[in-house]
XYZ file of C-alpha atoms in Angstrom:
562
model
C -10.146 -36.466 -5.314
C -11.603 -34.653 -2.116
C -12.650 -38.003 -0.411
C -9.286 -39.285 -0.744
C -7.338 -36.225 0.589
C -10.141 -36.050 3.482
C -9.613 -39.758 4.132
C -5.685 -39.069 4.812
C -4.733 -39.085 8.385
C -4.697 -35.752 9.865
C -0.889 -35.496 10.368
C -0.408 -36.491 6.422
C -2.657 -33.542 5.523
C -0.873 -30.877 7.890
C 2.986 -32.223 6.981
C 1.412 -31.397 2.995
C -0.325 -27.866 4.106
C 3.115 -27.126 5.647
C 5.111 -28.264 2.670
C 2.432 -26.626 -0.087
C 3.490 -23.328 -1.873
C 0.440 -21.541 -0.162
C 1.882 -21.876 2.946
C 4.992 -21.197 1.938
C 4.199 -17.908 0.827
C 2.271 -17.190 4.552
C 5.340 -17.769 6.167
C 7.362 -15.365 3.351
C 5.071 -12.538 3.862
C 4.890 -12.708 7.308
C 8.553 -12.112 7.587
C 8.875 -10.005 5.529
C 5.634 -7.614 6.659
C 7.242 -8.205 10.240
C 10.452 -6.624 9.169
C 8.784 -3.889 7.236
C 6.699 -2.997 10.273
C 9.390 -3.093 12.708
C 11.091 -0.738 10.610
C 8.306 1.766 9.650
C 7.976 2.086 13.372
C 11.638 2.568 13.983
C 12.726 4.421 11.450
C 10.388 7.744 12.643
C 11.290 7.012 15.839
C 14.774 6.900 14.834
C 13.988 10.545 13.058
C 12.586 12.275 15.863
C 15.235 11.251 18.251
C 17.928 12.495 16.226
C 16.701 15.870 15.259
C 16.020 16.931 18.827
C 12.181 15.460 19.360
C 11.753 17.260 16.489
C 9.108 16.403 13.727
C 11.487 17.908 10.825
C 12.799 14.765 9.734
C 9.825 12.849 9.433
C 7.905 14.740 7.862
C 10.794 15.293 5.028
C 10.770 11.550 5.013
C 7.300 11.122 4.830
C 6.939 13.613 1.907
C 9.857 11.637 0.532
C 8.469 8.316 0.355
C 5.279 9.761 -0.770
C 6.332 11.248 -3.710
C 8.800 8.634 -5.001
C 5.670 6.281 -4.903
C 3.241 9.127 -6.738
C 6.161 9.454 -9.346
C 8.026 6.022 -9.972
C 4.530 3.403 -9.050
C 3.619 2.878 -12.812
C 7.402 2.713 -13.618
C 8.081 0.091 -10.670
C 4.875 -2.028 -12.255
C 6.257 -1.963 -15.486
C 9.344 -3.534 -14.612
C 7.501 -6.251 -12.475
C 5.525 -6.710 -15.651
C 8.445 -7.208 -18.109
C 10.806 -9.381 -15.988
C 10.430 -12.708 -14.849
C 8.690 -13.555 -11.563
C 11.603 -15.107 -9.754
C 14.139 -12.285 -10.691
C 11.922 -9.387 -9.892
C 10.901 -11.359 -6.476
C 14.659 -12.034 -5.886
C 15.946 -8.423 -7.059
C 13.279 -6.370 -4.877
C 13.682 -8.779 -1.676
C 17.259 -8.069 -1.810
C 17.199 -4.523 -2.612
C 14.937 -3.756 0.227
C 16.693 -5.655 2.917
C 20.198 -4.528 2.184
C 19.091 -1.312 2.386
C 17.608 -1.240 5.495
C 20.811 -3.056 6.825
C 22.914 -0.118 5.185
C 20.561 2.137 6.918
C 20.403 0.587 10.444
C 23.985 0.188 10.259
C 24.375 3.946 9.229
C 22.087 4.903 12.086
C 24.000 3.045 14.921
C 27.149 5.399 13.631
C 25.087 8.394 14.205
C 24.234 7.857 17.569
C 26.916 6.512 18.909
C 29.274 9.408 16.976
C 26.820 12.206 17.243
C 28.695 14.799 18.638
C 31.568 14.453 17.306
C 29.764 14.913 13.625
C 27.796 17.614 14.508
C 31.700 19.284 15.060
C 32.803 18.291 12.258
C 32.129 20.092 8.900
C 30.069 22.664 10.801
C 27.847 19.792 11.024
C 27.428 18.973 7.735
C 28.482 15.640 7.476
C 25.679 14.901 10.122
C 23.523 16.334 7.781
C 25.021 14.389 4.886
C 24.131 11.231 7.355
C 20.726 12.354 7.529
C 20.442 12.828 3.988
C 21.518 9.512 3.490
C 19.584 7.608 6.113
C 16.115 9.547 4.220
C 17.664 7.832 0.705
C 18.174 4.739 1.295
C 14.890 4.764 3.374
C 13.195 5.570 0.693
C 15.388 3.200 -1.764
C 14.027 0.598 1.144
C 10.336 1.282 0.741
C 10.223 1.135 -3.542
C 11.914 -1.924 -3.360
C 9.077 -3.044 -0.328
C 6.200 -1.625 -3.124
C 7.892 -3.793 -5.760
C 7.889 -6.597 -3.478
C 4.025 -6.122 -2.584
C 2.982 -6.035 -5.977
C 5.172 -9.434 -7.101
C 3.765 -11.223 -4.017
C 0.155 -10.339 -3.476
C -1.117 -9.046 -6.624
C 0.366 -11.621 -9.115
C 2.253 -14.842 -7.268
C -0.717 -15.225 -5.339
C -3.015 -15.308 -8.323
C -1.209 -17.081 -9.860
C -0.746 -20.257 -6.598
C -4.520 -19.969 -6.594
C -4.706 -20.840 -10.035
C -8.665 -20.926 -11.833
C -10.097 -21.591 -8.275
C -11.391 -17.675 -6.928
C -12.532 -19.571 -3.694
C -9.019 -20.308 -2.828
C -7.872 -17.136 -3.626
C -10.172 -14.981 -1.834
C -8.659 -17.668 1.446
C -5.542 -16.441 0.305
C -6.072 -12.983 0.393
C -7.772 -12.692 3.796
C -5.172 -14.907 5.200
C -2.386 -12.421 3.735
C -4.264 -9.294 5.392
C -4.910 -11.314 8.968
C -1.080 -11.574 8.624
C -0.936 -7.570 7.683
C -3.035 -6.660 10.778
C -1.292 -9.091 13.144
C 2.308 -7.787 12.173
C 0.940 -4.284 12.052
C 0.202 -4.454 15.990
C 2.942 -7.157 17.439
C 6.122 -6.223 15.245
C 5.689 -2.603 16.601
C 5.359 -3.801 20.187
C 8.368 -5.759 20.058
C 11.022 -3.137 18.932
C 9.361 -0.572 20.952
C 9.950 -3.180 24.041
C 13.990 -3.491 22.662
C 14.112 0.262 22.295
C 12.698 1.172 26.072
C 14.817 -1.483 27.765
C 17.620 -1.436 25.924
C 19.003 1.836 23.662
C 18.335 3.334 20.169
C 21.881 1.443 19.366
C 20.424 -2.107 20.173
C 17.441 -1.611 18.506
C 18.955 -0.390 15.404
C 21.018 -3.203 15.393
C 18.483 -5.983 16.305
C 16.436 -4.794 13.248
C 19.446 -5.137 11.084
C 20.138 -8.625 12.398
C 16.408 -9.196 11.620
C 16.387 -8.233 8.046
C 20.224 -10.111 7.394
C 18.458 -13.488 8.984
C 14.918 -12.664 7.460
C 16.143 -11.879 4.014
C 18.142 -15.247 3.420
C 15.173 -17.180 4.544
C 12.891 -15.667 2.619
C 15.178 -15.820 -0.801
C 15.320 -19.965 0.083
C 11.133 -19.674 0.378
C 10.464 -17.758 -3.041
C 12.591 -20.273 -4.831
C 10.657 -23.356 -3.466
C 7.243 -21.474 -4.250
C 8.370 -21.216 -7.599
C 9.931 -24.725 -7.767
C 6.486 -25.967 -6.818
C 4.157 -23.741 -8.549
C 5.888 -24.223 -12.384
C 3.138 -21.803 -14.038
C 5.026 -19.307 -12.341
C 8.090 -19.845 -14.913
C 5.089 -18.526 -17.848
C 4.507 -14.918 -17.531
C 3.061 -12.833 -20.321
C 4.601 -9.819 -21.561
C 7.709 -10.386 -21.042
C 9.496 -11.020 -24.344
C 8.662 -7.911 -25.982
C 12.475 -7.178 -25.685
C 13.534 -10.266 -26.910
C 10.970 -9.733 -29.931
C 12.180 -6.433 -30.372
C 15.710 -7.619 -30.630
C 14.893 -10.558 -33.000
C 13.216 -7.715 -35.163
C 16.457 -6.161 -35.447
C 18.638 -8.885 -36.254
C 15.616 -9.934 -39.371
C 14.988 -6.473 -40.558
C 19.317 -6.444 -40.751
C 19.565 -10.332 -42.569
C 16.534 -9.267 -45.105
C 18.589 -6.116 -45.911
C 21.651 -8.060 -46.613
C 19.372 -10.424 -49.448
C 16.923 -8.256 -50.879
C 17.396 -6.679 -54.119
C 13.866 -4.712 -55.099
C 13.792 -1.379 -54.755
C 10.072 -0.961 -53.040
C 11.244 -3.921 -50.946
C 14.380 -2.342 -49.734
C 12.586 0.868 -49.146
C 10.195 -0.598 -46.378
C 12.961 -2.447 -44.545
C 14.935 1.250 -44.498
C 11.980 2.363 -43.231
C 11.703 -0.826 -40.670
C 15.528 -0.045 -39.820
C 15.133 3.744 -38.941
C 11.874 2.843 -36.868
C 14.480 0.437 -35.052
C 16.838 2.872 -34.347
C 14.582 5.569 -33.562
C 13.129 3.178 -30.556
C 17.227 2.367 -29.610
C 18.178 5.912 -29.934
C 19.229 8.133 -26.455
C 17.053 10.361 -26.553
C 14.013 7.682 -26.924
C 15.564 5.476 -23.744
C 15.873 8.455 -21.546
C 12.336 9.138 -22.214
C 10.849 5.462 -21.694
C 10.611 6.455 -17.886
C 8.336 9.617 -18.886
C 6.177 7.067 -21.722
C 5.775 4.382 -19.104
C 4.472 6.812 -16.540
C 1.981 8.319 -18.927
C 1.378 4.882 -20.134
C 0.409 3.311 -16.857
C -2.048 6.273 -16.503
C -3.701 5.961 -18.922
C -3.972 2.038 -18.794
C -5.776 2.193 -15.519
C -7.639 5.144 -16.368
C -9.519 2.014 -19.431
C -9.590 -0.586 -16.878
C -13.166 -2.396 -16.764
C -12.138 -2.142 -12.492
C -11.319 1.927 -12.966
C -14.077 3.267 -10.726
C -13.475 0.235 -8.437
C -9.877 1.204 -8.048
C -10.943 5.004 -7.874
C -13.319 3.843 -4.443
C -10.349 2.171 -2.852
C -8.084 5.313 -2.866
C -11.201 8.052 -1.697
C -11.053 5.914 1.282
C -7.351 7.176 2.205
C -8.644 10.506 2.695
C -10.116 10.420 5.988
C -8.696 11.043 9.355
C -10.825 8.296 10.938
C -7.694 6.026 11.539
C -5.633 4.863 14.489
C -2.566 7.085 12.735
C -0.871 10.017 14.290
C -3.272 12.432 13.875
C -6.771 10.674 15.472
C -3.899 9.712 18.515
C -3.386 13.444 18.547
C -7.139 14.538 18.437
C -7.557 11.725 21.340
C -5.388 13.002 23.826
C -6.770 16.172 23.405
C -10.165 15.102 24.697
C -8.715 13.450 27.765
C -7.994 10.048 26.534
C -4.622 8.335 27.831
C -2.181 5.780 26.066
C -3.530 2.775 27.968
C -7.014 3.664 26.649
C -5.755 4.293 23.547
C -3.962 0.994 23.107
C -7.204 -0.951 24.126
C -9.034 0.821 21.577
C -6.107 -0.223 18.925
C -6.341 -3.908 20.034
C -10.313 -3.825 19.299
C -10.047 -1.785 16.256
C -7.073 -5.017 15.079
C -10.076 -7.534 15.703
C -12.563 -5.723 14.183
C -10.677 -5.649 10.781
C -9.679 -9.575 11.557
C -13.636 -10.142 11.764
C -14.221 -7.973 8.776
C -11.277 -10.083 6.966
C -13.076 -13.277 7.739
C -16.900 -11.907 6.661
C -15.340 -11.498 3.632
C -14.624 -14.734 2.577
C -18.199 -16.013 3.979
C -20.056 -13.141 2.426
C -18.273 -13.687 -0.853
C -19.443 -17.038 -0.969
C -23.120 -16.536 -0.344
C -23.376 -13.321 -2.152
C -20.559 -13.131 -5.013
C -18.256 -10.932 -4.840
C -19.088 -7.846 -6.132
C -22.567 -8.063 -4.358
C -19.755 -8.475 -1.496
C -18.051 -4.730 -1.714
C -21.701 -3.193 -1.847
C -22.887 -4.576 1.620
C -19.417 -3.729 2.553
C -19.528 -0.234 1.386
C -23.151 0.367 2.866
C -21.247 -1.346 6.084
C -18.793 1.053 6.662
C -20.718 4.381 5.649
C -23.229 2.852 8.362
C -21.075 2.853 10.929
C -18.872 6.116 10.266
C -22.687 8.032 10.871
C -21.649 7.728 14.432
C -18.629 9.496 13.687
C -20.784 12.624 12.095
C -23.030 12.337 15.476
C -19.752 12.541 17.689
C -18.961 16.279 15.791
C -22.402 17.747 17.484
C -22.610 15.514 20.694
C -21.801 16.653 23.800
C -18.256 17.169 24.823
C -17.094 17.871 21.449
C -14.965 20.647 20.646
C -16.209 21.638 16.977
C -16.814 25.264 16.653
C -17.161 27.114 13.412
C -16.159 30.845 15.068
C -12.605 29.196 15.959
C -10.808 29.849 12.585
C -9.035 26.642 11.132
C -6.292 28.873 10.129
C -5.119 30.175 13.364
C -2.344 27.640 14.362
C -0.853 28.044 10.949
C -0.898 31.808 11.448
C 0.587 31.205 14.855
C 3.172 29.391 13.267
C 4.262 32.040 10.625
C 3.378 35.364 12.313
C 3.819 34.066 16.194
C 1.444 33.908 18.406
C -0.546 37.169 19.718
C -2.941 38.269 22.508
C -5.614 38.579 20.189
C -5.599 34.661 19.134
C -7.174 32.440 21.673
C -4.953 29.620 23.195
C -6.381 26.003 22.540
C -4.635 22.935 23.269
C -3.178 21.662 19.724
C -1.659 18.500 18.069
C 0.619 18.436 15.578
C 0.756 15.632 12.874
C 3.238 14.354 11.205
C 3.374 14.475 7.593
C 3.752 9.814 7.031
C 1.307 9.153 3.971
C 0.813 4.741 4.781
C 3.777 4.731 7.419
C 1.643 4.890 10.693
C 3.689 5.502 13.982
C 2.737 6.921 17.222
C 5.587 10.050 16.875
C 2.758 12.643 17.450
C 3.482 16.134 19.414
C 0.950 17.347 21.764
C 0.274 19.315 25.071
C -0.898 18.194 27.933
C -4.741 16.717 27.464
C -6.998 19.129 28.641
C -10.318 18.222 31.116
C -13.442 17.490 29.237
C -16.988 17.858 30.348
C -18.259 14.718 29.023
C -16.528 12.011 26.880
C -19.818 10.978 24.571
C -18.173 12.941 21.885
C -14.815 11.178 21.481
C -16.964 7.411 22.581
C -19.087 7.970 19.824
C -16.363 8.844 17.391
C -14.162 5.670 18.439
C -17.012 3.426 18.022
C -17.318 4.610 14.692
C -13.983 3.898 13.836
C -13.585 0.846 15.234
C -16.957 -0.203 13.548
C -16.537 0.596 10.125
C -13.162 -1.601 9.928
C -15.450 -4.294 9.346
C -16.664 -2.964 6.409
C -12.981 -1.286 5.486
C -11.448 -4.265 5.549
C -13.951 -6.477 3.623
C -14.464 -3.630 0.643
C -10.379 -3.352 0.375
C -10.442 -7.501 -0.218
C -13.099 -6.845 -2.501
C -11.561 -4.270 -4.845
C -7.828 -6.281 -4.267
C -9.771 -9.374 -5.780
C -11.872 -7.400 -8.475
C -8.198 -6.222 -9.755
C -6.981 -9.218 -9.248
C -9.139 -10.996 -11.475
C -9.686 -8.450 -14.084
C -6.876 -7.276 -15.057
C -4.521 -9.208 -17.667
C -1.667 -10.642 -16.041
C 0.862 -8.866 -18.668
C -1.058 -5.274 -17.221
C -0.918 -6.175 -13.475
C 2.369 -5.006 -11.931
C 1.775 -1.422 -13.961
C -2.143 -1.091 -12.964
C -1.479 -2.328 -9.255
C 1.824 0.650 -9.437
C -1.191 2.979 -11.036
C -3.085 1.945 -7.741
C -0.439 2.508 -5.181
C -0.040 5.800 -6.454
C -3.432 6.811 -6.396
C -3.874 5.927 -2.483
C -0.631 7.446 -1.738
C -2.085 10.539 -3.315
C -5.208 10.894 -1.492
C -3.205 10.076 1.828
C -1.629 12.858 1.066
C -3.759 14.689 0.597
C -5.633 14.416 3.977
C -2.616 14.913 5.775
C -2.256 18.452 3.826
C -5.924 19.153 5.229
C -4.621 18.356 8.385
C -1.867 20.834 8.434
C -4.019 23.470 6.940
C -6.816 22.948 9.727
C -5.031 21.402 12.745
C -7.114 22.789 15.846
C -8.886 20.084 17.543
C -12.102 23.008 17.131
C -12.143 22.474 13.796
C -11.784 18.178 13.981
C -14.987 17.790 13.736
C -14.914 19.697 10.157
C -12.288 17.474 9.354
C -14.500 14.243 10.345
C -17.614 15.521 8.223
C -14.983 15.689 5.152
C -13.242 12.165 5.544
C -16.882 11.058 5.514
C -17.975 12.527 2.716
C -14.956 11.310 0.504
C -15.666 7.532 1.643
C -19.065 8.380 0.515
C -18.028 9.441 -2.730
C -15.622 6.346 -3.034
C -18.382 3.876 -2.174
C -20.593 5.747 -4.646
C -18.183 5.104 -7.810
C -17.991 1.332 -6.835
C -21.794 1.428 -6.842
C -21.753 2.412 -10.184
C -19.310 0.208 -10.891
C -21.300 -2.496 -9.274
C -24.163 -1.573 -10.775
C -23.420 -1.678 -14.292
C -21.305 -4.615 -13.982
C -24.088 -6.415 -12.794
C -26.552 -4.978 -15.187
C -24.448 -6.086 -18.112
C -24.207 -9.648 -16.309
C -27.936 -9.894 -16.218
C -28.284 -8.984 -19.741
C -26.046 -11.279 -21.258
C -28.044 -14.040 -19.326
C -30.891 -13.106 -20.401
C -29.994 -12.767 -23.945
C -27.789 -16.015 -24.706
C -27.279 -14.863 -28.384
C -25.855 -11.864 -27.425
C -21.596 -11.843 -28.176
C -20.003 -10.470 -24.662
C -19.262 -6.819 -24.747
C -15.160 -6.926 -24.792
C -15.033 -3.688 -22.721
C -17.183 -5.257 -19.622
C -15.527 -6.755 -17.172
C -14.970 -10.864 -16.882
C -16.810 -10.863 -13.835
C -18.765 -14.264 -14.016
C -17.401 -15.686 -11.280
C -17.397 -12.395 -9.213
C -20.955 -11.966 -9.440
């Protein structure tokens, strides 16, 4: 079958790549991340300028979105899980885009009526608009989550079929597309915003997402026209088995005439009501949440998925607060964009190991060299904290912004240039606040840091393809929308979390404490998927060597991973 499709003529084969469901969902994902990144950039932007340069709003909205995510992830997967592909695909593409319409919409009103809201009310309908714009923000970026999880954790899997080859191609080829977006989209509606107005720019990104949302509705419909397992999805007549439980349990009522018999079916009945009753629907949310929990707490992939989120908390990323720390130690925004552009193609290259390493080694064996990788490289990052030109020093308390901050500042506290970060768990912008970049003695400190950083995305990137593929593959397809909402969670959580350790120590003296942390929890993440990887393979290598032996049901399928 190969030698045929190699012997068709080279336009044949491109006019079928362009026409295959594969490609189809390239060119659906990269509209849509390109509207999602234009408008994670934007909308802090968007914040800031509207409160004064202040960081108020976006940290609110950051704090927002994270907890939403933390609270409703397992809840959004469970609905992906018990709805069918094309309505959930449909429903959250729609969602999210009309929402950010409403929102850009809402925002051109506010700046182009901004005074005369502030007077009205005694400015609280601008605050009501503010309140709003956070909302539906937020409404935007569940309905974005629900998307992610539909399109690259199950519609993808589900295109590549029994072939783990052509879905490891498909998953680098989605996260080239996630690192591409991540730097252009940005650039563009930064470009609209300087030469043109906040007004245009809110309005070009609404135009985007009107435009980008009908194309994208026609391009999930002919992925699922061509791909027709997609119309098969498991899990999702428990409803309609619940309901034809009802209406049975109800006809054998109606016929039965024994006593013992018509006890059990009043028994069946009440069970039936009890799970129709109020109080039991307004406390599915609460079941499903525990539910989720404790479903990806069992997974085979747990300690796997536990290593992915210990790598969110670190502050060796090109976010808001390692753009703060930089211009601190005398690095400008040109340099700083440079170093951005080679930290994009060092993921790319760690995107494309991946899929050669994977082959050679498995893939499993693939998130171990990844993982030793990455902790390789971030060793520069510890050397940077005692090199010269770096600012770490113990005597400097950590807490003495935040005291600034509450009891003002005093004579007796030593001035030191600071950064403040903004509080954006997965939404990175550049909407930092900083003084003026002091004059350093020597710039080994910050050169060995970057290099660090930039490094390790080779291994970052390649380990988060691993564990996206080990989940992929490991979990049952009706558990994956609720274990991939699990997951989300988790990394927003740890996010968190390191922003929170940023606030609490934000001097650039005590960075380098900071640094020594981040690398010690992506130690710690790298040594669960060890064990993970280690026991997974140990169990592989004993059922080899013992062909009578039955499979253990609680290890991992991973015969095809290893």
């Amino acid at each position: 079958m190969d030698s045929v499709a190699s012997k068709k003529p080279c336009c044949e084969r491109f006019c079928e790549f362009f026409k295959s469901a594969k490609f189809l969902i390239y060119l659906g994902h990269a509209l849509s991340t390109w509207g999602d990144r234009m408008w994670n950039f934007a909308v802090a932007v968007f914040l800031v300028e509207l409160y004064g340069n202040s960081l108020l709003l976006t940290a609110v909205y950051g704090l927002v979105v994270a907890g939403s995510v933390l609270l409703l992830g397992a809840i959004i997967g469970d609905w992906v899980d018990k709805n069918p592909r094309l309505k959930v695909a449909q429903t959250s593409l729609v969602v999210q885009n009309t929402a950010v319409i409403l929102c850009g919409v809402l925002l051109m009103a506010v700046f182009q009526y901004k005074d005369q809201l502030s007077a009205m009310y005694d400015g609280w309908l601008l605050t009501s608009c503010y309140i709003m714009v956070i909302s539906i923000a937020n409404i935007a970026n569940l309905a974005s989550t629900a998307m992610s999880i539909t399109i690259q954790r199950d519609w993808v899997v589900v295109v590549a079929g029994d072939d783990r080859s052509k879905l490891a191609d498909m998953n680098a080829t989605v996260r080239i597309i996630d690192q591409l977006t991540n730097i252009l989209a940005p650039m563009l509606v930064g470009q609209i915003m300087s030469f043109g107005s906040h007004f245009i720019g809110c309005g070009f990104i609404s135009g985007w997402n009107l435009f980008s949302m009908c194309l994208e509705y026609f391009l999930l419909w002919k992925v699922y026209q061509k791909t027709p397992a997609l119309a098969f999805k498991a899990g999702q007549k428990n409803t309609d088995d619940q309901e034809l439980k009802h209406l049975n349990v109800q006809k054998e009522i109606g016929n039965t005439e024994s006593p013992v018999e018509g006890s059990q079916l009043m028994n069946e009945i009440a069970e039936v009501k009890k799970n129709t009753s109020c109080c039991y629907q307004m406390a599915e949310p609460i079941r499903t949440f525990k539910d989720g929990w404790v479903a990806y707490y069992n997974q085979s992939i747990f300690f796997a998925g536990m290593s992915l989120s210990f790598l969110y908390m670190t502050v060796l990323g090109f976010d808001c607060i390692t753009t703060g720390y930089a211009y601190t130690q005398g690095l400008n925004g040109s340099v700083l964009s440079l170093l951005m552009g080679a930290s994009a193609i060092s993921g790319i290259c760690g995107t494309v190991a991946f899929t050669w390493i994977r082959k050679k080694c498995g893939l499993i064996r693939t998130g171990f060299i990844a993982g030793v990788t990455q902790l390789s490289c971030l060793t520069l990052c510890v050397a940077s904290v005692f090199a010269p030109g770096s600012p770490f020093d113990l005597s400097v308390s950590p807490f003495e912004e935040v005291l600034k901050h509450l009891f003002g500042d005093s004579s007796s506290l030593p001035e030191s240039p600071t950064f403040v970060p903004t509080i954006e768990p997965q939404i990175r912008t550049n909407a930092t606040v900083f003084e003026e970049a002091p004059q350093v003695e020597s710039y080994m400190s910050v050169s060995l840091l970057f290099a660090g950083v930039i490094a390790a995305r080779i291994g970052l990137w390649s380990f988060d393809l691993t564990v996206t593929q080990l989940i992929q593959e490991n979990v049952i397809e009706s558990e994956r929308g609720v274990i991939n909402g699990v997951q989300n969670s988790m990394n927003y959580l740890l996010d968190l979390l390191h922003f929170i350790m940023v606030i609490l120590a934000p001097n650039p003296e005590a960075f380098g404490l900071l640094v020594i942390i981040s690398v010690s929890f992506v130690a710690m993440g790298h040594m669960m998927y060890f064990r993970f990887a280690y026991k997974s393979l140990r169990s592989r290598l004993f059922l080899f060597c013992s062909p009578e032996q039955k499979p253990d049901p609680n290890i991992p399928s991973l015969s095809n991973s290893v």
